[in-house]
Short mmCIF file of C-alpha atoms in Angstrom, two decimals:
data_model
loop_
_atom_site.label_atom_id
_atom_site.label_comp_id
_atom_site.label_asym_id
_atom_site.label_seq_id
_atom_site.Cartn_x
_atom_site.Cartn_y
_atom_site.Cartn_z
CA UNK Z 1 17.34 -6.38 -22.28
CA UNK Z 2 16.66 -3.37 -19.72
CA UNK Z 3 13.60 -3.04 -20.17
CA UNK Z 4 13.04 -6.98 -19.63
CA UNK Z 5 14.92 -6.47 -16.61
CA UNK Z 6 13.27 -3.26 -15.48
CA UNK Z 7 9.64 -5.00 -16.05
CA UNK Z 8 10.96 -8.21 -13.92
CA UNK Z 9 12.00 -5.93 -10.97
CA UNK Z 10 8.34 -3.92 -11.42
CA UNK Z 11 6.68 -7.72 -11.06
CA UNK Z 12 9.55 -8.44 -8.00
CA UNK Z 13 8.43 -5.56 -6.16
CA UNK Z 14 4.65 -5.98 -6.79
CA UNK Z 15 4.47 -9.40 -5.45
CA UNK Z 16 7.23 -8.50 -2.43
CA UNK Z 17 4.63 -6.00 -1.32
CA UNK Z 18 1.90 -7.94 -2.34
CA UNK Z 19 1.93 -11.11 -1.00
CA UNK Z 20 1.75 -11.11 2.78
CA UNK Z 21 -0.95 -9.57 3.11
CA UNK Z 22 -3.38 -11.63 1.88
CA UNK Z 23 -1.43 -14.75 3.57
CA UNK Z 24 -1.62 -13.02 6.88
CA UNK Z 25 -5.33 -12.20 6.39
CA UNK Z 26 -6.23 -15.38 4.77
CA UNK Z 27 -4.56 -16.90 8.36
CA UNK Z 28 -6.68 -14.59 10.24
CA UNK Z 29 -10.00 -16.22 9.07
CA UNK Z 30 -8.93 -19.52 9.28
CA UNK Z 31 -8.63 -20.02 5.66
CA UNK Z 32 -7.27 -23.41 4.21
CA UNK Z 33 -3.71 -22.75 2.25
CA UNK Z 34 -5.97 -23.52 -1.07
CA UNK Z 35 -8.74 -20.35 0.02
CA UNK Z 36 -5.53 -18.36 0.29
CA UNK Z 37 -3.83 -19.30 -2.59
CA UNK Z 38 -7.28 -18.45 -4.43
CA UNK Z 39 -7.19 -15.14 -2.43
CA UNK Z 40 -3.74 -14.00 -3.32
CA UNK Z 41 -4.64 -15.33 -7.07
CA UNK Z 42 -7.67 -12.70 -7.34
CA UNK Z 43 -5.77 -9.88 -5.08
CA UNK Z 44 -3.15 -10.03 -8.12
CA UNK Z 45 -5.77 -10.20 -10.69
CA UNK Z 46 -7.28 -6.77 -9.09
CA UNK Z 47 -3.77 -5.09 -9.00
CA UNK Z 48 -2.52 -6.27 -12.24
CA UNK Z 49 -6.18 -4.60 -13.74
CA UNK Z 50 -5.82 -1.66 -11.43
CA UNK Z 51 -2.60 -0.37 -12.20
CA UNK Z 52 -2.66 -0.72 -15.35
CA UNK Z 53 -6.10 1.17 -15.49
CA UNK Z 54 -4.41 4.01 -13.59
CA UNK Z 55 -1.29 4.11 -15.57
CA UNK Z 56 -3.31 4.33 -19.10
CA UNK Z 57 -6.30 6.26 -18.23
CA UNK Z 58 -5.79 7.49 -14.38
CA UNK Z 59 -3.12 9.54 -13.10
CA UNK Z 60 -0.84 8.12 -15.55
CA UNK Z 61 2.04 7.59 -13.12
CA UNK Z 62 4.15 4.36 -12.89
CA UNK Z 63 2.82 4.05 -9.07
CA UNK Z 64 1.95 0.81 -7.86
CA UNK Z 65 -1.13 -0.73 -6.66
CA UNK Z 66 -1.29 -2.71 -3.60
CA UNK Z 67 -3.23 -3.76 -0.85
CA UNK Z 68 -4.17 -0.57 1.30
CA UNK Z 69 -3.76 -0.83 4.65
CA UNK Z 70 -6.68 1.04 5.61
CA UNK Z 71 -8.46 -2.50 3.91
CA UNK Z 72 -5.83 -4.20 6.16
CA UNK Z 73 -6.70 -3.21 8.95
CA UNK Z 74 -10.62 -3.69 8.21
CA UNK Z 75 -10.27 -7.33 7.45
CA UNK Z 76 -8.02 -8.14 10.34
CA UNK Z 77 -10.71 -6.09 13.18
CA UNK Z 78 -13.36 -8.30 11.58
CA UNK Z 79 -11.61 -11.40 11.71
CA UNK Z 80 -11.63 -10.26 15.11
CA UNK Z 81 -14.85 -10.25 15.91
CA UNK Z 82 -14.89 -14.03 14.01
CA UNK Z 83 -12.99 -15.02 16.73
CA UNK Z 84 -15.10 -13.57 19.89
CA UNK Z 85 -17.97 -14.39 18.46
CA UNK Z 86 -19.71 -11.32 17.08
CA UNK Z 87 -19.89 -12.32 13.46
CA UNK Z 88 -19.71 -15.92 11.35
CA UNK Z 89 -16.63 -15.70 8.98
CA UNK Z 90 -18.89 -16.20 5.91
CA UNK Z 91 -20.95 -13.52 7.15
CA UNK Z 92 -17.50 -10.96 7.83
CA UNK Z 93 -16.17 -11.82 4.67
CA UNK Z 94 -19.56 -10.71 2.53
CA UNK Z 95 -19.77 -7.32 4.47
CA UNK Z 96 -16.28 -6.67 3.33
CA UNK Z 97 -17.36 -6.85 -0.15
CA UNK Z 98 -20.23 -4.96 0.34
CA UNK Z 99 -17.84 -2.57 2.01
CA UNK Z 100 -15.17 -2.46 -0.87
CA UNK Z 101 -18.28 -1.90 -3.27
CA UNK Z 102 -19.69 1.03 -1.73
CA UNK Z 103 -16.19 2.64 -1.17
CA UNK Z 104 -15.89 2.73 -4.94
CA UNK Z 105 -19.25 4.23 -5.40
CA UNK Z 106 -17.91 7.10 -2.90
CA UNK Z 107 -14.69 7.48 -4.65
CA UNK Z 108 -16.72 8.09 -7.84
CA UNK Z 109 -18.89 10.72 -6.25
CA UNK Z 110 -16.49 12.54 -5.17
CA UNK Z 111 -14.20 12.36 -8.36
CA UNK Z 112 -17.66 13.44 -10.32
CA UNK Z 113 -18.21 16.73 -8.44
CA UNK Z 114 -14.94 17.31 -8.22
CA UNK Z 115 -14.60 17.84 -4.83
CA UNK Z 116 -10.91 16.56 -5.25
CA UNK Z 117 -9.83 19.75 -6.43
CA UNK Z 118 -10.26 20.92 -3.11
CA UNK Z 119 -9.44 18.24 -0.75
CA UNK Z 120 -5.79 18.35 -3.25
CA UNK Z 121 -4.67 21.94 -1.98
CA UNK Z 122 -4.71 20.59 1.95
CA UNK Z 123 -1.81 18.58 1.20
CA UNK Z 124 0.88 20.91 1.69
CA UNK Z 125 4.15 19.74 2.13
CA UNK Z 126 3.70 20.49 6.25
CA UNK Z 127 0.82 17.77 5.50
CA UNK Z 128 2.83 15.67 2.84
CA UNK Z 129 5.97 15.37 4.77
CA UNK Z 130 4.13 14.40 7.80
CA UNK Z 131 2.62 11.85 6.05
CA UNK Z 132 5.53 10.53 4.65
CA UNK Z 133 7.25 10.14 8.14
CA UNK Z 134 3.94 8.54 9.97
CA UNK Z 135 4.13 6.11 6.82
CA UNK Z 136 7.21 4.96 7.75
CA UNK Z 137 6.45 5.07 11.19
CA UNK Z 138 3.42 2.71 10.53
CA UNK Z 139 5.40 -0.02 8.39
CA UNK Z 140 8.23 0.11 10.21
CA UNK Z 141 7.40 -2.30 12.94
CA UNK Z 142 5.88 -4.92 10.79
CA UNK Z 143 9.52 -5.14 8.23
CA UNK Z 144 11.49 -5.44 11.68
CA UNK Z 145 9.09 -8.27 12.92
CA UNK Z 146 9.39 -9.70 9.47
CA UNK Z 147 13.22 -9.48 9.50
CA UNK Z 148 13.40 -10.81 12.72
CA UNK Z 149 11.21 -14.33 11.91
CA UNK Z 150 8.66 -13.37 14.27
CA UNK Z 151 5.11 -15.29 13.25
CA UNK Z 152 7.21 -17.05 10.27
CA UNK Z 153 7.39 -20.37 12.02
CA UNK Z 154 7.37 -18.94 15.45
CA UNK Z 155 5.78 -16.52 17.52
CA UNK Z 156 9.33 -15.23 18.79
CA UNK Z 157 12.59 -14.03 17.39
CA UNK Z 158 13.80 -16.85 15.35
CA UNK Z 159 17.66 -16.30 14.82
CA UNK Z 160 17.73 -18.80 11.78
CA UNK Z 161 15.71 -16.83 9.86
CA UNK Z 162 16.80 -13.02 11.12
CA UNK Z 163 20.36 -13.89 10.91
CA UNK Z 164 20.23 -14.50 6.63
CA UNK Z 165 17.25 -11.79 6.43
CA UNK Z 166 19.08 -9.26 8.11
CA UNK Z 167 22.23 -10.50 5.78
CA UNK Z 168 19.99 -10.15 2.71
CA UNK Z 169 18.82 -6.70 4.23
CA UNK Z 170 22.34 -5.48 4.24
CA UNK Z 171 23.26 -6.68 0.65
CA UNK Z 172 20.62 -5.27 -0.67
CA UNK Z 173 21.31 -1.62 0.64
CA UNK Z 174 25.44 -2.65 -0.85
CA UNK Z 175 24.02 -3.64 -4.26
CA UNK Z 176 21.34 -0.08 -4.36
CA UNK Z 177 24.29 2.22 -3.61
CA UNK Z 178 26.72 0.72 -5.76
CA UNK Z 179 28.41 2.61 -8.53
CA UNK Z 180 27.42 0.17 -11.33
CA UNK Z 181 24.76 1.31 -12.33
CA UNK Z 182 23.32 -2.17 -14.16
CA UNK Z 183 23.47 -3.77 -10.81
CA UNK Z 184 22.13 -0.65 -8.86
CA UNK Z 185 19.50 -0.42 -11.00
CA UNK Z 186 18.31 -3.81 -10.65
CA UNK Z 187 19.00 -4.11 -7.17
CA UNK Z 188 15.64 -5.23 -6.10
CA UNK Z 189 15.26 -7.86 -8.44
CA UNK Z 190 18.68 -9.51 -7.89
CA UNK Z 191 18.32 -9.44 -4.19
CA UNK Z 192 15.11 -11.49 -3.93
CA UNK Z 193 16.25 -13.92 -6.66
CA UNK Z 194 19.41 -14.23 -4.13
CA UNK Z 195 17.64 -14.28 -0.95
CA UNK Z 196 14.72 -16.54 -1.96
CA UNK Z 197 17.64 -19.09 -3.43
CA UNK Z 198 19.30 -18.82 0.22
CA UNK Z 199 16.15 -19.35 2.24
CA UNK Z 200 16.20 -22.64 0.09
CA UNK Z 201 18.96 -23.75 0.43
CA UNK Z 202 19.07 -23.34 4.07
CA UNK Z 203 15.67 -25.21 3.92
CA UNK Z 204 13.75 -22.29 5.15
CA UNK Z 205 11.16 -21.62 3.05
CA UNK Z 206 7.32 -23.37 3.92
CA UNK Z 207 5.56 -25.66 1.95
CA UNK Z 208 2.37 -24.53 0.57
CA UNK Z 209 -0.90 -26.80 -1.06
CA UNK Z 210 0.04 -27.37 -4.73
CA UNK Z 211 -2.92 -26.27 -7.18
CA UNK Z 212 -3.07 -28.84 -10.28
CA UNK Z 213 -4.96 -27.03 -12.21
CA UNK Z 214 -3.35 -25.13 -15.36
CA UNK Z 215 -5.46 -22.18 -15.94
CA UNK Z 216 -8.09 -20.59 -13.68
CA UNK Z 217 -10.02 -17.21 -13.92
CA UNK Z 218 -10.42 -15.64 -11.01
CA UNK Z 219 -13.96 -16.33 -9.12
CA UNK Z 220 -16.08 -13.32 -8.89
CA UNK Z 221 -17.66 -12.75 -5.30
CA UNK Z 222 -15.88 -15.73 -4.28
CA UNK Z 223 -16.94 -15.24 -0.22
CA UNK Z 224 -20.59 -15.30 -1.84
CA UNK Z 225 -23.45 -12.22 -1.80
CA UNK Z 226 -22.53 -9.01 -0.59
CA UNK Z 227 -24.24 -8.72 2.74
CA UNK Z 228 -25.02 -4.91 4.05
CA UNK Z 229 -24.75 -3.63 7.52
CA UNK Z 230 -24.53 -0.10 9.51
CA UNK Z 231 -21.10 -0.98 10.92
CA UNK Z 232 -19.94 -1.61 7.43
CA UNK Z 233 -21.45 1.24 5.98
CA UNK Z 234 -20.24 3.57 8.37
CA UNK Z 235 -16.46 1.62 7.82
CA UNK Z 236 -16.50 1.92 4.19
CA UNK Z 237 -17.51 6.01 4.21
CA UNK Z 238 -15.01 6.20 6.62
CA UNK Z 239 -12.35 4.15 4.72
CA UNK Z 240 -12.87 6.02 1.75
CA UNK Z 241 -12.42 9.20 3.04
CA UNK Z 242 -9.51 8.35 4.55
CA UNK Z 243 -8.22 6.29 1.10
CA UNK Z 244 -9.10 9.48 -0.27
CA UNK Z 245 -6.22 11.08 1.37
CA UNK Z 246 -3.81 8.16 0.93
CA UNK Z 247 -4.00 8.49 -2.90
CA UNK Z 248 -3.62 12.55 -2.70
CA UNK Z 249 -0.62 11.59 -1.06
CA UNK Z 250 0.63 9.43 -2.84
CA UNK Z 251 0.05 10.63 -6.51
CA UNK Z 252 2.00 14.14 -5.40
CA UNK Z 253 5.23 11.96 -3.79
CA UNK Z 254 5.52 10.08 -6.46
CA UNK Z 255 5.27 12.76 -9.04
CA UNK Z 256 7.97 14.53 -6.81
CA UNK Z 257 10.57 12.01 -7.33
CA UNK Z 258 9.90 11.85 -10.92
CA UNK Z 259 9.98 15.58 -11.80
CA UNK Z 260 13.12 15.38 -10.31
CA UNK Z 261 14.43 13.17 -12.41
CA UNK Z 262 12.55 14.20 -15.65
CA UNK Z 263 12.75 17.63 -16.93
CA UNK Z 264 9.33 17.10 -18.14
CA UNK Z 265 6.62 18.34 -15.68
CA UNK Z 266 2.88 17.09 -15.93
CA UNK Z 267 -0.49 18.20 -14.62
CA UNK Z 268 -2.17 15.54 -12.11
CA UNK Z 269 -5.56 14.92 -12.81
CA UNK Z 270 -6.86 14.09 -9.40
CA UNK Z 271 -10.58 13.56 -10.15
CA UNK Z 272 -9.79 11.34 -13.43
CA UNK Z 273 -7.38 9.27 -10.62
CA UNK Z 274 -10.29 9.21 -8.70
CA UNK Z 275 -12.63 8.14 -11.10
CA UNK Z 276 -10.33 4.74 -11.74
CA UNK Z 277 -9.55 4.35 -8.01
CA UNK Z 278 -13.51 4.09 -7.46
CA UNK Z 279 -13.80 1.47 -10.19
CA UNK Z 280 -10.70 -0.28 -8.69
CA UNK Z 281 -12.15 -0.32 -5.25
CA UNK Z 282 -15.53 -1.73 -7.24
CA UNK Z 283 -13.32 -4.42 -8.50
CA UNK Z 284 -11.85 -5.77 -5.18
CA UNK Z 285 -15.32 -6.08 -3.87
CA UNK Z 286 -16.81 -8.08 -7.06
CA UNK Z 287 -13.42 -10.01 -7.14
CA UNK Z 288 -13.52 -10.43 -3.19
CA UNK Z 289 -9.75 -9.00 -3.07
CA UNK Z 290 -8.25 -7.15 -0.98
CA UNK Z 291 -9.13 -3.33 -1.39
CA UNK Z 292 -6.46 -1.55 -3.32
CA UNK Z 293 -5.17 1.98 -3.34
CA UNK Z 294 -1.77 4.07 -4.97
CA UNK Z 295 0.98 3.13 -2.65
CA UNK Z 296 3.45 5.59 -1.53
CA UNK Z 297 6.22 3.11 -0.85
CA UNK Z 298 6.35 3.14 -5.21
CA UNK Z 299 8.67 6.48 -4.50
CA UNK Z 300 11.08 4.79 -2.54
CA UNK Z 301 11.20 2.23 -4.91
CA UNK Z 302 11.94 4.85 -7.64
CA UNK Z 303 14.23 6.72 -5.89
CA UNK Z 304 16.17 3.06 -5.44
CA UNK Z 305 16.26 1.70 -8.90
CA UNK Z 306 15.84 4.85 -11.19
CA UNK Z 307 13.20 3.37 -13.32
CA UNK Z 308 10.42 6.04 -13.86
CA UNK Z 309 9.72 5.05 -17.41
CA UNK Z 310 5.86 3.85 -18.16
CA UNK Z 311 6.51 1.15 -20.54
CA UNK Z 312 8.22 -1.15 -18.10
CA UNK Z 313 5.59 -0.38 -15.45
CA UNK Z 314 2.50 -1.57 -17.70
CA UNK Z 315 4.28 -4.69 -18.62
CA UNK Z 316 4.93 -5.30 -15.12
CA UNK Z 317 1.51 -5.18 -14.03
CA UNK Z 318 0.48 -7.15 -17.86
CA UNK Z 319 2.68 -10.34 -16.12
CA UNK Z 320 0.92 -10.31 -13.14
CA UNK Z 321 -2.35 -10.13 -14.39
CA UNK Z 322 -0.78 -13.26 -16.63
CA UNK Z 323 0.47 -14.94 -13.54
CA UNK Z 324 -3.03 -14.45 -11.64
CA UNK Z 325 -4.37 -16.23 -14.54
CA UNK Z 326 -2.12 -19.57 -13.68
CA UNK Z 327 -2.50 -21.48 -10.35
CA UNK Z 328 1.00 -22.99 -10.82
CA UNK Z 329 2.49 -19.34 -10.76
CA UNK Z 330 0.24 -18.18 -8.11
CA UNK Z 331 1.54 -20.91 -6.22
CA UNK Z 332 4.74 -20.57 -6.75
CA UNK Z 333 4.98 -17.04 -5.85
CA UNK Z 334 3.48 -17.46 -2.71
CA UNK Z 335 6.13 -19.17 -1.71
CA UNK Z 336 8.50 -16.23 -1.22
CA UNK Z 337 9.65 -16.25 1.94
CA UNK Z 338 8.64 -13.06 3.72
CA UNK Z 339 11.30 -12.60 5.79
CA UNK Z 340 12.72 -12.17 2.07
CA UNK Z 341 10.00 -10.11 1.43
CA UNK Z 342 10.27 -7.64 3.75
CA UNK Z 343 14.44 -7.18 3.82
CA UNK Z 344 14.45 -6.84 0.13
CA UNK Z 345 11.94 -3.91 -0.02
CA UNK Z 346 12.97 -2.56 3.61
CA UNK Z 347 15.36 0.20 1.77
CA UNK Z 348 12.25 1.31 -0.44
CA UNK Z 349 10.20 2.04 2.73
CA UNK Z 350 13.10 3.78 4.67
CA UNK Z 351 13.65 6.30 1.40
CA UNK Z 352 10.27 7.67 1.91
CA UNK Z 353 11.40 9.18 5.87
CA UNK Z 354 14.08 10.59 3.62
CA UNK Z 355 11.37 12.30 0.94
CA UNK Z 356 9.41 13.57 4.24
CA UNK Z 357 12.34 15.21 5.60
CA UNK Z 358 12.67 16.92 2.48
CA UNK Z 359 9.18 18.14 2.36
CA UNK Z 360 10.16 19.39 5.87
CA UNK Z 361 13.57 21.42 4.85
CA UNK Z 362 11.36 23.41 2.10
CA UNK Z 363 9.36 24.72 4.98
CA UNK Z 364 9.98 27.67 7.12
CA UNK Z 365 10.29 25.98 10.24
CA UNK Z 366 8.36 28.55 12.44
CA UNK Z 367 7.51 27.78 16.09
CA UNK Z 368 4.16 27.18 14.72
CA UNK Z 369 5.05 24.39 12.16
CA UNK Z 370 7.44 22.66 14.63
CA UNK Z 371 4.27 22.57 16.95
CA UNK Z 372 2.14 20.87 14.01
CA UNK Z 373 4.41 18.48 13.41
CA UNK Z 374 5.03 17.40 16.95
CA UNK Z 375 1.63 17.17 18.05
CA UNK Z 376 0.73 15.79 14.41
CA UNK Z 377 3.56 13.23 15.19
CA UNK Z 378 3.08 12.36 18.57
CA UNK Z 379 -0.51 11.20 18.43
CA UNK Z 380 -0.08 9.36 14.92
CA UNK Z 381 3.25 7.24 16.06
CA UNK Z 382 1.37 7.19 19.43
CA UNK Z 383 -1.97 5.39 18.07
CA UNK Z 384 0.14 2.88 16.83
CA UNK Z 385 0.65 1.35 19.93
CA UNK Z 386 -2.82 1.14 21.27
CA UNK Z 387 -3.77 -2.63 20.69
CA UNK Z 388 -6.47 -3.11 17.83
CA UNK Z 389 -7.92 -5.71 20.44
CA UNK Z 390 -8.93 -2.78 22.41
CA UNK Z 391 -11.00 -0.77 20.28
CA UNK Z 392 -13.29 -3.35 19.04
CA UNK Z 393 -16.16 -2.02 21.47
CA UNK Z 394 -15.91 1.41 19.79
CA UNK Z 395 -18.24 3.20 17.39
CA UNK Z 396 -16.89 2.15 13.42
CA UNK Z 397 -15.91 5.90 12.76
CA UNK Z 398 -13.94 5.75 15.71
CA UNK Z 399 -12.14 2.58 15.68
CA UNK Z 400 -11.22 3.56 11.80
CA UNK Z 401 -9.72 6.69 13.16
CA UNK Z 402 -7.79 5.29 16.42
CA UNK Z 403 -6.73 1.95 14.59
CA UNK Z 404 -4.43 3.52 12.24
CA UNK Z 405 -2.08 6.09 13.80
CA UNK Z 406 -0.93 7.38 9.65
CA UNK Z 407 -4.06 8.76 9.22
CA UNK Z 408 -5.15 9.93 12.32
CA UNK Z 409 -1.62 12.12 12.90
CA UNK Z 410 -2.36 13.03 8.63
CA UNK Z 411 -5.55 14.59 9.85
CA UNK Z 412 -4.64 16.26 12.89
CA UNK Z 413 -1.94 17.87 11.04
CA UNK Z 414 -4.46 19.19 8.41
CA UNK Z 415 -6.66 20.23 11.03
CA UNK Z 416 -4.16 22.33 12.78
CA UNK Z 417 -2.75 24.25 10.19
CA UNK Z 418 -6.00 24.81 8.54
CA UNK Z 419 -7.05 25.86 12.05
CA UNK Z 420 -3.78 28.33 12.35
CA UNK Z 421 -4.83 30.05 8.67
CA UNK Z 422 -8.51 30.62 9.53
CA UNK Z 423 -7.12 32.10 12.93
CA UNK Z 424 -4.87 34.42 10.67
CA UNK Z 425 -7.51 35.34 8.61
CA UNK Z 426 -9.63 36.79 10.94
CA UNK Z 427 -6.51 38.96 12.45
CA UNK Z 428 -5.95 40.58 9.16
CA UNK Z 429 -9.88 41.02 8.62
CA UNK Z 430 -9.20 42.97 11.74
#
């Protein structure tokens, strides 16, 4: 029975974290709700295959795939250009393939020649904790918004859908700190079961197109031919790179959290994680998903239900590659409300600022650090309000960099206190 349960809340949490994203994209392009329906179908598909390729022959971790936001952010600035003009939609959507494809032929590369190895010892916790905090940072704003029923059937704060989110949001953070442990194990799961059922029953969930048909393999390069260009070439080396970072990251938080809850330690094996992430990133361009990477938000969600066992994980990710296969189900799940979404898996998030602090507190925190991490901090939580509308006119490496404050406060961070050492070094050579 618990490990029924514990495999339901792994498929709960996958598709909470899963589905907006390719709704809100899908939106951006002007898809019909049967294109995003098909979308969300083969994103699941990808992240069903790609955890469970990581899990078994990767990193070995139970740590999540989802939708990076790196990827995100790359589909949403070229369904910006759709919009002014600059590019046909058909023509957007096959250089994002193209993109996705030659990320995972990077990834590989690197994972190859090992040049992991070294990238790995950069993240110190100075690095990792920053991370952790410009993470939360990042999200942050999007779960209020989503709480809040802003862009679910208005553009504003809609109080008939913040006032049972926020309710759901509350009950959820009751039921994870109880002192049952059954029920605060499982509190994810029983919270979105709960919360979709209200949404319901207060008749505010949407209607979406119904498919008909039964069973349906996902289409391979459903937006057609990849289709090369230098903007996309220079995106995707860029992307990776950075993606490069975000699974680092993320493989050493989540082993964190589980070492400390396992007496039994493991060795990471960053290049063989690499190795699968490449052929997962191959996958979401030859399945036209949206690119995937190890998400970091998996911690919080293990520090919230306990679960840290593999088994349950793999036959999480098995259903959803089961569901992907069904229409009906896709369907179906794309109907959870995500106002829902978001307050259910809101506590998950907010865990990781907790894990980042930590990461902090293990420092000596020297004049010097301090100085890292508020310069590191100000520019990454500062990027995050400079409108993506704005940046459109910039050079590809440079948009990459500006449009996403997490990274661009992650790399500042490294660059300082790899510039402090080498500034050491050469005082003791004296």
């Amino acid at each position: 029975m618990r490990l029924v349960l514990s495999s339901l809340q792994w498929v709960a949490f996958i598709l909470a974290s899963t589905i907006v994203v390719p709704i809100v994209i899908g939106e951006a392009f002007g898809m019909t709700s049967l294109e995003i329906s098909e979308f969300l179908q083969r994103t699941l598909f990808v992240l069903g295959i790609a955890g469970l390729l990581q899990v078994l022959f990767g990193h070995r971790l139970p740590l999540m795939e989802g939708p990076a936001g790196l990827w995100w952010g790359v589909f949403i600035v070229y369904a910006g250009l759709v919009s002014s003009g600059g590019l046909t939609g058909e023509s957007a959507l096959r250089q994002l393939e193209a993109g996705m494809l030659i990320s995972g032929t990077l990834f590989l590369i690197a994972s190859l020649f090992r040049w992991i190895d070294t990238i790995k010892q950069l993240f110190t916790p100075l690095v990792t904790g920053t991370y952790l905090i410009l993470l939360v940072s990042q999200l942050s704003g999007s779960f209020i918004q989503g709480i809040l029923g802003i862009d679910y059937f208005t553009d504003q704060v809609d109080a008939k859908v913040a006032v049972p989110a926020i309710g759901i949001l509350i009950v959820t953070i009751l039921l994870s700190k109880t002192s049952i442990p059954f029920i605060r194990s499982y509190s994810i799961l029983i919270s979105l079961v709960a919360g979709w059922l209200l949404f319901y029953l207060l008749g505010l969930t949407k209607e979406t197109t119904k498919r008909t048909d039964m069973f349906s393999f996902p289409e391979p390069l459903a937006f057609g031919i990849p289709e090369l260009s230098s903007g996309m070439v220079i995106n995707a080396i860029m992307t990776a790179m950075l993606l490069l970072t975000n699974m680092i990251a993320s493989m050493k938080v989540v082993e964190k959290v589980i070492s400390s809850h396992s007496p039994q330690s493991r060795e990471l094996d960053y290049n063989r994680a690499g190795v699968i992430t490449g052929i997962n990133q191959w996958l979401s361009g030859l399945f036209a998903a949206v690119g995937n990477v190890p998400l970091s938000s998996t911690a919080g969600f293990l520090l919230t239900t306990k679960t840290i066992e593999r088994l349950p994980f793999i036959i999480g990710n098995v259903l959803v590659i089961l569901i992907s296969f069904f229409p009906v189900f896709t369907s179906f799940a794309a109907n959870i409300p995500t106002p829902v979404g978001y307050a259910v898996i809101f506590i998950t998030i907010a865990s990781l600022a907790s894990l980042g602090v930590r990461e902090y507190h293990s420092l000596q925190l020297t004049e010097r650090n301090l100085f890292i991490i508020s310069i590191s901090l100000m520019i990454g939580i500062g990027s995050l309000f400079v409108p993506g509308e704005t940046l459109t006119h910039l050079p590809g490496v440079i948009m990459a960099l500006t449009n996403n404050g997490l990274i661009l406060g992650t790399l500042v961070c490294i660059l300082l206190e790899q510039g402090y050492r080498v500034i050491d070094h050469h005082k003791h050579k004296k």
